[in-house]
Coordinates of C-alpha atoms in Angstrom, one line a residue:
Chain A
X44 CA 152.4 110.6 105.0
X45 CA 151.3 109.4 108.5
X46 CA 151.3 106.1 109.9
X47 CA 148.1 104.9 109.0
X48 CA 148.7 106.1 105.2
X49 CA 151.5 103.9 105.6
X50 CA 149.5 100.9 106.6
X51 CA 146.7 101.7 103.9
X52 CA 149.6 101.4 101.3
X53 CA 151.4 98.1 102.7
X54 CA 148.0 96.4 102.4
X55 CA 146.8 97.2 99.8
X56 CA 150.6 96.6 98.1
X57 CA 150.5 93.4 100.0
X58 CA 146.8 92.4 98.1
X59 CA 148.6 93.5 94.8
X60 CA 151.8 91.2 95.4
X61 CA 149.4 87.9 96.2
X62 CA 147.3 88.4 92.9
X63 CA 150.4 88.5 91.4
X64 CA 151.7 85.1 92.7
X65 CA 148.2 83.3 92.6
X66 CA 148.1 84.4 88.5
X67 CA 151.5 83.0 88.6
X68 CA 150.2 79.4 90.3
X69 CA 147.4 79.2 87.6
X70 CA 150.1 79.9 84.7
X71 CA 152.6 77.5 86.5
X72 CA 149.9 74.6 86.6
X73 CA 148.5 75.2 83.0
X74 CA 151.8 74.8 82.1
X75 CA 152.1 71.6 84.0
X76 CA 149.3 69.9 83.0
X77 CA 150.6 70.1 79.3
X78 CA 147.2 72.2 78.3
X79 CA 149.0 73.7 75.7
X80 CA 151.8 72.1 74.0
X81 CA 155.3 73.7 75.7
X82 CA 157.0 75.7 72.7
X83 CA 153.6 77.4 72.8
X84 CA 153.7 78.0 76.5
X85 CA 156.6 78.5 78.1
X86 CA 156.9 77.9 82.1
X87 CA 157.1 81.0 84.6
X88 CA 160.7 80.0 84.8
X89 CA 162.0 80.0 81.1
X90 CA 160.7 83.6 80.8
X91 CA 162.2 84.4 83.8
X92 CA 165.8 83.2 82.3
X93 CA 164.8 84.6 79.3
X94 CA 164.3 87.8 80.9
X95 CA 167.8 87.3 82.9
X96 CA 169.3 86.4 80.0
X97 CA 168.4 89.1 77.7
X98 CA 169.4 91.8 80.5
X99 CA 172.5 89.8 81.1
X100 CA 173.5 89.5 77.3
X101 CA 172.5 93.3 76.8
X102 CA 169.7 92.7 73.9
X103 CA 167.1 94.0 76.4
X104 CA 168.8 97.0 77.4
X105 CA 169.8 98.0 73.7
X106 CA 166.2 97.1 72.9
X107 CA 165.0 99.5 75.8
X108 CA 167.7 102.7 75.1
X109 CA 166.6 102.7 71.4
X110 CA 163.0 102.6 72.1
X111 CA 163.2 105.1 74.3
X112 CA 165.6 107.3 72.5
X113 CA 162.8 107.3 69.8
X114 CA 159.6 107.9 72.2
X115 CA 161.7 110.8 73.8
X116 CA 162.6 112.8 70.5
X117 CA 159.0 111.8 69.3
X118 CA 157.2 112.6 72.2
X119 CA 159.6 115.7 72.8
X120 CA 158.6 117.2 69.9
X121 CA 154.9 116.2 69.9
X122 CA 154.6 117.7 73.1
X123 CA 156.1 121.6 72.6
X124 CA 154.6 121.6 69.1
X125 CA 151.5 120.7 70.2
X126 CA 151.0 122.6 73.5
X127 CA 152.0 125.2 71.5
X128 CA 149.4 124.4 68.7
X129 CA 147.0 124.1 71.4
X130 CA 147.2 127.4 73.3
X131 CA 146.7 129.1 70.3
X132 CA 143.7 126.7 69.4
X133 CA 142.1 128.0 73.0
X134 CA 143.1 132.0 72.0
X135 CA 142.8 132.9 68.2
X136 CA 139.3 131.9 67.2
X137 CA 140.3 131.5 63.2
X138 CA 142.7 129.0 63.9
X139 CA 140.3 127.2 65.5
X140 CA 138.2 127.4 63.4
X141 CA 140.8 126.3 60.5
X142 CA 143.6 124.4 61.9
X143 CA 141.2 122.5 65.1
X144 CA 139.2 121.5 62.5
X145 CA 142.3 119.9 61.0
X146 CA 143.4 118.8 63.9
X147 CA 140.4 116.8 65.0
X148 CA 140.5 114.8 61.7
X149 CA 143.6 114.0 62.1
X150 CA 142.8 112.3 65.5
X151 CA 140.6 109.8 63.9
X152 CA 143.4 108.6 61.8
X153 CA 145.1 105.7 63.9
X154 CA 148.9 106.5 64.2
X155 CA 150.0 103.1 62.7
X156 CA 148.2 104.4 59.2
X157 CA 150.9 107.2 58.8
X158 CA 153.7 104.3 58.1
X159 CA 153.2 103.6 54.7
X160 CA 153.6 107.6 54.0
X161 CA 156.5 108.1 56.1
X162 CA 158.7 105.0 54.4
X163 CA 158.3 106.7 51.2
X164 CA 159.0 109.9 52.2
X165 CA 161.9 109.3 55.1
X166 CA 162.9 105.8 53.7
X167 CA 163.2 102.8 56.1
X168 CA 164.7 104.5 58.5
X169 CA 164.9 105.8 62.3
X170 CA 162.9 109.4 60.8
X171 CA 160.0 107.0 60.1
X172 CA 159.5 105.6 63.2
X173 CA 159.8 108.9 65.0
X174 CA 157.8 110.5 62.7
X175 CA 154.8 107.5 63.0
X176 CA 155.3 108.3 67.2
X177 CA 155.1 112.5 66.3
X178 CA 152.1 111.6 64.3
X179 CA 150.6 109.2 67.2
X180 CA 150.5 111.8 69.8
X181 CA 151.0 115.6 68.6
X182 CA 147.2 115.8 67.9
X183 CA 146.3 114.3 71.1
X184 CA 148.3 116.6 73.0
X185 CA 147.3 119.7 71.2
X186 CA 143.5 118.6 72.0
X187 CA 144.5 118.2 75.6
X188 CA 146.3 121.6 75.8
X189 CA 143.4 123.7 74.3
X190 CA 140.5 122.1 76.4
X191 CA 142.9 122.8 79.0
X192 CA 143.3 126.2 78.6
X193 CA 139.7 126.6 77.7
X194 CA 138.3 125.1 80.7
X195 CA 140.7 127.9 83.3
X196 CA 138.1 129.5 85.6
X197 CA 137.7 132.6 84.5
X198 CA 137.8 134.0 88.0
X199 CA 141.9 133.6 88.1
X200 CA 142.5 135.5 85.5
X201 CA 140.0 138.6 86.5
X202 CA 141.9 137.7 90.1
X203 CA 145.3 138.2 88.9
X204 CA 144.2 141.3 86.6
X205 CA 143.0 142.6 89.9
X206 CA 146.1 141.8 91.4
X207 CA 147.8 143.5 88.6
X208 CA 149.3 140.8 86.7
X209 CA 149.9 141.5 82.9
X210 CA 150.8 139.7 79.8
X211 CA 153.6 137.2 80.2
X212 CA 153.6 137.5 84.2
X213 CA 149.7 136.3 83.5
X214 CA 151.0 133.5 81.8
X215 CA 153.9 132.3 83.7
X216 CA 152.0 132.7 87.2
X217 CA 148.1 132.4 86.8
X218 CA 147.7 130.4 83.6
X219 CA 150.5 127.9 83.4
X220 CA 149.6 126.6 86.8
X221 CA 146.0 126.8 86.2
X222 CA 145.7 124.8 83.6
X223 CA 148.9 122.2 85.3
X224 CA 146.2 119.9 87.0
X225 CA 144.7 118.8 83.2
X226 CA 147.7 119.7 81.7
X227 CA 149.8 116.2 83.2
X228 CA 146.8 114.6 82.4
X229 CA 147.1 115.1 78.5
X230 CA 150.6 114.7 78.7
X231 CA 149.8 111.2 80.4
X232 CA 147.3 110.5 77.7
X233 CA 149.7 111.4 74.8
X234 CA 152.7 109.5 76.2
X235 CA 150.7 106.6 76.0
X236 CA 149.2 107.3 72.4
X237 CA 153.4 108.1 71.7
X238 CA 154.5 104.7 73.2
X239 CA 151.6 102.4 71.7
X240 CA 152.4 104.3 67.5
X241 CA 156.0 103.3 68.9
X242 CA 155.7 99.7 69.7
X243 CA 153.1 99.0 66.3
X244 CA 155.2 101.4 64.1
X245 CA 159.1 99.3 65.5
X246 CA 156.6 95.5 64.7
X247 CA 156.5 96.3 61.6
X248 CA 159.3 97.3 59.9
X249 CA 162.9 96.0 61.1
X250 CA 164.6 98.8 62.8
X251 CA 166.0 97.2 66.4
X252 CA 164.0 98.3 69.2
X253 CA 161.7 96.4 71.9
X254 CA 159.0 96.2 68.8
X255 CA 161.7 94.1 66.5
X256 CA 162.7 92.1 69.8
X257 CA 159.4 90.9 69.9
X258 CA 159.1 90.6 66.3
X259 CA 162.1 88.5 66.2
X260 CA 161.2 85.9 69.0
X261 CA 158.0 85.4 66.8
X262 CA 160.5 84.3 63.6
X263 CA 162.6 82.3 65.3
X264 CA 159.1 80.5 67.3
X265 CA 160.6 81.5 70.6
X266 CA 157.9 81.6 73.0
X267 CA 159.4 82.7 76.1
X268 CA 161.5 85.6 74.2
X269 CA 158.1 87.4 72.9
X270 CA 156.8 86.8 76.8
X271 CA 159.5 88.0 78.2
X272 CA 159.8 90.9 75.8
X273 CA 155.9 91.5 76.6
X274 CA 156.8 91.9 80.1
X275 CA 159.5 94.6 79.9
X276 CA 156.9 96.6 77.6
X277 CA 154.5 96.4 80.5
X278 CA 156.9 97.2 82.8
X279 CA 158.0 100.2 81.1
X280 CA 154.4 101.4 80.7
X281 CA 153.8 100.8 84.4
X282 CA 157.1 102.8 85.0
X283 CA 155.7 105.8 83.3
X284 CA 152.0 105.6 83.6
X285 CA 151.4 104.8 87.7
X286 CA 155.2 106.6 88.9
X287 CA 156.6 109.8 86.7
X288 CA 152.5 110.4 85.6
X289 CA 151.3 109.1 88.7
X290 CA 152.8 111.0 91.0
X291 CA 153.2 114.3 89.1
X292 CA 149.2 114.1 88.7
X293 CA 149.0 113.3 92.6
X294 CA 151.4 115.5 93.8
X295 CA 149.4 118.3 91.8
X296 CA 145.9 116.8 92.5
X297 CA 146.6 117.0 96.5
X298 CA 147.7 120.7 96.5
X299 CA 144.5 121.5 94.8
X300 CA 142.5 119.9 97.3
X301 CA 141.1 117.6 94.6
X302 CA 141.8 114.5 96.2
Chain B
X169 CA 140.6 158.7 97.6
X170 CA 137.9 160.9 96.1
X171 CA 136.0 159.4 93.6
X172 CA 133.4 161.0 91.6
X173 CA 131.0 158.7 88.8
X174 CA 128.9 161.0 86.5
X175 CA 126.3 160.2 84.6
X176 CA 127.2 156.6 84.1
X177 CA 125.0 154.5 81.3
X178 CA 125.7 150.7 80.6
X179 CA 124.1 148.7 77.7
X180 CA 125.1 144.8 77.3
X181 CA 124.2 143.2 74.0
X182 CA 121.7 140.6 74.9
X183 CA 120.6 137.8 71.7
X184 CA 119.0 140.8 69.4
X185 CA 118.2 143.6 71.3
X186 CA 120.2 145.7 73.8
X187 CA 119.3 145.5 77.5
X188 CA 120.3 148.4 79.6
X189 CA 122.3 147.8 83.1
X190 CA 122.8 151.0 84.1
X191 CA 120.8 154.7 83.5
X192 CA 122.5 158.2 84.0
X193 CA 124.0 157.0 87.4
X194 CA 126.0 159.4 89.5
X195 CA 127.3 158.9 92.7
X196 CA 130.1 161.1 94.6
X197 CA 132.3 159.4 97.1
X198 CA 134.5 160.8 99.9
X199 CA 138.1 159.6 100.8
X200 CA 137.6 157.1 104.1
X201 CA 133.5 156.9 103.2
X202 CA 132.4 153.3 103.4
X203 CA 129.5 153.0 101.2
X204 CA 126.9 150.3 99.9
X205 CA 125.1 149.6 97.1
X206 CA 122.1 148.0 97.4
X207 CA 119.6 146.6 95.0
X208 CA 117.5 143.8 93.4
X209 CA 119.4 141.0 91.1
X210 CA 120.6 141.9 88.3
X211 CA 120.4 145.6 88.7
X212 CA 124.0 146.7 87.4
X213 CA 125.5 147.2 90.7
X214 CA 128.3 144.6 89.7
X215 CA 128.5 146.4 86.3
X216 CA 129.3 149.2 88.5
X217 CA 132.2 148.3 90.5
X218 CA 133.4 146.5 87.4
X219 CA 133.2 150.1 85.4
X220 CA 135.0 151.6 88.5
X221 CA 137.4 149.0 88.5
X222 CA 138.6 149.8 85.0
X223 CA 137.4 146.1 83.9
X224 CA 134.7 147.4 81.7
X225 CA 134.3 150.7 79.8
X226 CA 130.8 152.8 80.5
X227 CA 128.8 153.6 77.4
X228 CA 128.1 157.0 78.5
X229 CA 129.4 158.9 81.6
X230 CA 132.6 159.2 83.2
X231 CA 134.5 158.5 86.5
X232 CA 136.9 160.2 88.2
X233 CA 139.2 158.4 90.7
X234 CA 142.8 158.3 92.1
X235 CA 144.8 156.0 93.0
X236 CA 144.6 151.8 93.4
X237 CA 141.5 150.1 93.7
X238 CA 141.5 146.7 94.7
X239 CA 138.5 144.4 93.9
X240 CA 137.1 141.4 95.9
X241 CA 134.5 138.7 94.6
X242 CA 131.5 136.9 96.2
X243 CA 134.3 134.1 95.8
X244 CA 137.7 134.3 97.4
X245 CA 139.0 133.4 94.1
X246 CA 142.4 132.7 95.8
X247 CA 144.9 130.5 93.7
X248 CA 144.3 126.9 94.3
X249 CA 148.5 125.8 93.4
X250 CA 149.7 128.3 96.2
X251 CA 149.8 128.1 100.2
X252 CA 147.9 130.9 101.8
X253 CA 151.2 133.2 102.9
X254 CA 151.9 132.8 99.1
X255 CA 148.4 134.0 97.6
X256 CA 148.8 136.8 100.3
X257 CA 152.5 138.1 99.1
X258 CA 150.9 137.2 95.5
X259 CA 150.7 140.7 94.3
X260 CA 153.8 142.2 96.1
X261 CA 155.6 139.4 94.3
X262 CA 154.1 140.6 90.8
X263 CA 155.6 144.0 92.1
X264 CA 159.2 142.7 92.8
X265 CA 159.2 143.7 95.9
X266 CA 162.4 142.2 98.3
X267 CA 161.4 138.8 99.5
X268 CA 162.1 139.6 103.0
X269 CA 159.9 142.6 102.8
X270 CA 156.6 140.1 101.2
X271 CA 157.4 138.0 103.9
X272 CA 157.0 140.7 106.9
X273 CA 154.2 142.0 105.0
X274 CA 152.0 138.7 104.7
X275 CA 152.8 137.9 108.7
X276 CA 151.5 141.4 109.0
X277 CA 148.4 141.1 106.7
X278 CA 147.6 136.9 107.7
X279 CA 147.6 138.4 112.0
X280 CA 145.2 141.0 111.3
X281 CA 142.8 138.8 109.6
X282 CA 144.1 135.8 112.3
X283 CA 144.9 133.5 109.5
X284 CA 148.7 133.1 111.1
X285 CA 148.0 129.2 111.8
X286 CA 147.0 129.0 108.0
X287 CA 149.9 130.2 106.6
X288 CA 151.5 127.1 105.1
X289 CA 148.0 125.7 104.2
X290 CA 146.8 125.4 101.3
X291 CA 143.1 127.0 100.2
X292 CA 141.3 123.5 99.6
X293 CA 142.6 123.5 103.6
X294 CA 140.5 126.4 104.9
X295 CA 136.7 127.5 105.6
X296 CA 135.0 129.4 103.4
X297 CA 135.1 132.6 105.9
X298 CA 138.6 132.1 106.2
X299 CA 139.1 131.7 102.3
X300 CA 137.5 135.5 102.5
X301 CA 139.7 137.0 104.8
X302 CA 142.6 135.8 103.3
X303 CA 141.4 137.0 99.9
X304 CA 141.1 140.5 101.9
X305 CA 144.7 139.8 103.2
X306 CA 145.2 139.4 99.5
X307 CA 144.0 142.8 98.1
X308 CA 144.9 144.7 101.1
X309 CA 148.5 144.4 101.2
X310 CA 148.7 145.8 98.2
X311 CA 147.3 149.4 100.1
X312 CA 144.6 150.2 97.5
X313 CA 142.9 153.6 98.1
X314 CA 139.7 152.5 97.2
X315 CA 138.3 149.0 98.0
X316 CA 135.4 147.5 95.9
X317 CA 133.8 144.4 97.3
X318 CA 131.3 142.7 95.4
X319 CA 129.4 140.6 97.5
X320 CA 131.9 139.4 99.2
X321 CA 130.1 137.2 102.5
X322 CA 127.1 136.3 100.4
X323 CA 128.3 132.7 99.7
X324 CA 129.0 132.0 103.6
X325 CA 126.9 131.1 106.6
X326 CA 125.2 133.6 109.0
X327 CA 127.6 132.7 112.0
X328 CA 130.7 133.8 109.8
X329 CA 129.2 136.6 107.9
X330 CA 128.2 138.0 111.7
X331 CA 132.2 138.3 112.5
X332 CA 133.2 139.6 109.3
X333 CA 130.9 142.2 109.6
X334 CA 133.0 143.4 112.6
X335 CA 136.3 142.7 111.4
X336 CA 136.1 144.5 108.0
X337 CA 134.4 147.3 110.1
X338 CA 137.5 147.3 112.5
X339 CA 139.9 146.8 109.4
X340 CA 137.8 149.7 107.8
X341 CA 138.4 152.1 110.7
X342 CA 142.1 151.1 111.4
X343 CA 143.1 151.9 107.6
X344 CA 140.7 154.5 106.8
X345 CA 140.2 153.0 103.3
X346 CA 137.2 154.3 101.0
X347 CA 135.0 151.0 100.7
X348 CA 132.4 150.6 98.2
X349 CA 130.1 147.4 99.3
X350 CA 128.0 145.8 96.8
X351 CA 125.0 143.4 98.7
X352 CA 121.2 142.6 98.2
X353 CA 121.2 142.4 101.9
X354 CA 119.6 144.7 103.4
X355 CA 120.3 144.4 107.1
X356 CA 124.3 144.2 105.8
X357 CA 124.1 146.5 104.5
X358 CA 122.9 149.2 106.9
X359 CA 125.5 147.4 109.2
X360 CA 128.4 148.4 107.4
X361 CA 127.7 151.8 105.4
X362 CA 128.0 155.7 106.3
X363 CA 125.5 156.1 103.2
X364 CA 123.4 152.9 101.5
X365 CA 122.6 153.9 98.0
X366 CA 119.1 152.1 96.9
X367 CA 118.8 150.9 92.7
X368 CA 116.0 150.1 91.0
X369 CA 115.3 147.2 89.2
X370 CA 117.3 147.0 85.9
X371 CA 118.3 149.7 84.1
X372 CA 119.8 150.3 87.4
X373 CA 119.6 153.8 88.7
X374 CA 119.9 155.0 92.1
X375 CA 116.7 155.5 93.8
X376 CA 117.2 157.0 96.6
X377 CA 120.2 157.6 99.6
X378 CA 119.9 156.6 103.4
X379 CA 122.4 158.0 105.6
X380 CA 123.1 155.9 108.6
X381 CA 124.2 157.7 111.1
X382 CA 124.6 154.8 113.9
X383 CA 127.9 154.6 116.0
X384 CA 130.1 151.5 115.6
X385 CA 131.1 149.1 115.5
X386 CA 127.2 148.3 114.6
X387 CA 125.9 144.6 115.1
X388 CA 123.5 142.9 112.9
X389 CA 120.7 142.3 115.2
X390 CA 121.1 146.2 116.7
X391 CA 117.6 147.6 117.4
X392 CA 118.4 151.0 115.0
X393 CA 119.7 148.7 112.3
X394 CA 116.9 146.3 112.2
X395 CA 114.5 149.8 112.5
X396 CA 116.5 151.3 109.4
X397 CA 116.3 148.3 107.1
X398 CA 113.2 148.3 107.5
X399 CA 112.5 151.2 106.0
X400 CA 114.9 150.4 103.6
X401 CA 113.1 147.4 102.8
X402 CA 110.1 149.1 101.7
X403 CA 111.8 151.3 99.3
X404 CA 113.5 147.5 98.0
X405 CA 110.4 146.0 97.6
X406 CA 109.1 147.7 95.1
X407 CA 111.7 147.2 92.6
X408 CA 111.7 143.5 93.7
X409 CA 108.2 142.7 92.8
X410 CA 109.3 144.9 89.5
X411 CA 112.0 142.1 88.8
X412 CA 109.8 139.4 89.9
X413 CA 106.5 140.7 87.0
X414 CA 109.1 141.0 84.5
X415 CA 109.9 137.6 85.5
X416 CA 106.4 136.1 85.2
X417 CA 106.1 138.5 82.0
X418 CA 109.3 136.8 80.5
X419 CA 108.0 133.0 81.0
X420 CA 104.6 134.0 79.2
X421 CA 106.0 135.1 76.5
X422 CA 108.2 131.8 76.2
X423 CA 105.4 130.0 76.5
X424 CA 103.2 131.7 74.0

């Protein structure tokens, strides 16, 4: 990065960080002017204690490595399954035909729907809820793997026949990268369909969690718990999203010469 | 490499009826010979090369070669996730060949086509001239016998074309490989071929031969080559204007 990258990025981070603190002035006045009663909203500063507090105490942290144990096994296996589903969408026309057509209804069907079915079959337990976040984002990914294998020019492939690439070298160096660039993309997309059938799918049944967390400052009328547990969701999502995604996709993107 | 193509016929399978590329097409080719193909759009010289190539299988005909052949596109094609050295060593790598050896190799293949500054670049990073000679870096190393380019400078601008012109014919005469040069140019391609091999207009078929007998390296705006494509020209025309009635004959009926 050069120095005037460098400067680019302070200024704009410096923009972002005054936003933030102006949002928090309008928030800290409402709150002062007794706009809404106080039990409905809390000040800037009991979240923030909340927040301390639930880090300090644990809670948040158990709430956060349970969550994420779920969205990684879900996810996990959302993701081989249906890249794997999805290359062979792209290459054997009568599973398109058959099991894309499947695969595409599916889709329609918000995740959240697939709870009722999975607590009778898996019982109110820890295989529901991973099975609600499987649901939530296997199709998406196998939709995002077989337009991305579709869409590879076929000019790399003839190039790398040419070269005298065959079978799985073809695959492991001429496909796999080509199809990287829309590849991280889908996974993006599907890690946010995965976390989104996580959080719904933890709200409504009581299985710990960050979804219960929230749930549970809503039962006992603690305002400033369900902010606070608000905020670490959007933190999380902003952890994943904008730096693992972020700068796979732009680390990718800038090789390519697409940005 | 010798290569010998007999009586080569081509059908492709257009909507409902088939639509002939190439009729009874024969053409015998001496090791070291730099040769071009020349004809209107669409005349089956790409359907050629790819039939020599081994990526299509002729209808009728066969073809008689030796050896590797190693085929270049109008587009350099080279991979958009790998620096320049590493398109170059691409193939060798396929090959398992020692890394030290790739490496020696590229620096070898990227000086001769003076890409040496480019090496750690990536493609997004070069010119489209330079995105050609790398992608000749890129087939050469592998030492084909035979090299097939299909209209490889048609996408660039006259400047570059005008250098590559003498650097594939310097490149030609250093390795001694058997070219065969597909173009609709005809001033290219009288300054690059021992023989230029005229089609007609689809089902291709070769019209007629022009041996050039000029000394090189030729330039583009040479006095002899400008006088020889003319005449070429005139023999090209014809089947041009047959293209461009079957054209007009085409839209009429769409419209009827």
């Amino acid at each position: 990065m050069t120095k005037v990258d460098l400067k680019r990025k302070g200024r704009k981070l410096i923009i972002k960080i005054i936003f933030l603190l102006f949002l928090l002035l309008i928030w800290w006045l409402l709150y002062k002017i007794h706009f809404w009663p106080a039990w409905l909203f809390p000040s800037p500063r009991q979240v923030f204690k909340t927040l301390i507090k639930g880090f300090a105490n644990h809670t948040f942290i158990w709430g956060i490595l349970i969550s994420m144990r779920r969205l990684f096994i879900g996810f996990g296996f959302a993701l081989l399954v249906g890249s794997f589903v999805g290359f062979l969408l792209a290459k054997v026309k009568i599973i398109n035909e058959t099991v894309g057509f499947l695969v595409l209804g599916l889709q329609t069907l918000p995740s959240i729907c697939w709870l009722p079915l999975a607590l009778l079959w898996f019982g109110l337990n820890e295989k529901a809820i991973i099975f609600v976040v499987i649901m939530g984002s296997i199709m998406s990914m196998t939709i995002a793997m077989e337009s991305a294998v579709k869409n590879i020019p076929p000019l790399f492939i003839r190039a790398g026949k040419m070269l005298g690439v065959q079978g799985w070298q073809l695959f492991c160096h001429v496909i796999f990268p080509a199809i990287l660039p829309s590849f991280i993309t889908g996974i993006k997309q599907g890690w946010s369909f995965a976390w989104r059938s996580l959080m719904s799918g933890e709200m409504l049944f009581i299985t710990l969690g960050l979804g219960q967390l929230l749930m549970i400052g809503r039962q006992l009328n603690d305002m400033s718990q369900v902010m606070a547990v608000m905020l670490v969701i959007i933190m999380i999502g902003i952890i994943f999203d904008k730096l693992i995604f972020g700068v796979m996709e732009n680390s990718v993107r800038r090789k390519w010469g697409l940005k | 490499m010798r290569l010998q193509v007999k009586n080569i016929s081509k059908k492709f399978k257009a909507k409902s009826n088939y639509v002939g590329a190439l009729d009874q097409v024969s053409l015998d080719v001496k090791s070291g010979e730099f040769i071009c193909l020349l004809g209107p759009s669409g005349c089956g010289k790409s359907t050629l090369l790819n039939l020599i190539a081994g990526l299509e299988a002729p209808d009728q005909g066969e073809i008689y070669s030796r050896g590797k052949i190693g085929l270049m596109f109008q587009e350099a094609a080279l991979f958009p996730w790998l620096k320049v050295k590493d398109n170059v060593g691409f193939g060798l790598k396929m090959q398992k060949v020692h890394r030290p050896e790739i490496a020696e190799q590229v620096d070898k293949y990227l000086s001769m086509m003076h890409l040496s500054a480019f090496a750690e670049a990536y493609p997004h990073e070069l010119s489209g001239g330079m995105k050609q000679r790398a992608a000749l870096a890129r087939t050469l190393i592998l030492n084909p016998d035979l090299l097939l380019m299909d209209e490889p400078f048609a996408a660039l601008d006259a400047q570059t074309r005008e250098r590559l012109y003498g650097d594939l014919q310097k490149i030609w005469q250093e390795t001694k490989k058997t070219i065969i040069f597909v173009t609709h140019n005809v001033r290219e391609a009288v300054c690059l071929g021992d023989r230029v091999e005229v089609f007609t207009a689809r089902p291709g078929k070769i019209k007629k031969e022009f041996k050039i007998n000029l000394s090189r390296p030729r330039n583009l705006n040479d006095v002899a080559v400008a006088q020889i494509s003319n005449e070429i020209m005139q023999e090209l025309k014809e089947e041009i204007d047959k293209v461009a009635a079957e054209m007009a004959d085409y839209k009429k009926h769409q419209n009827d």
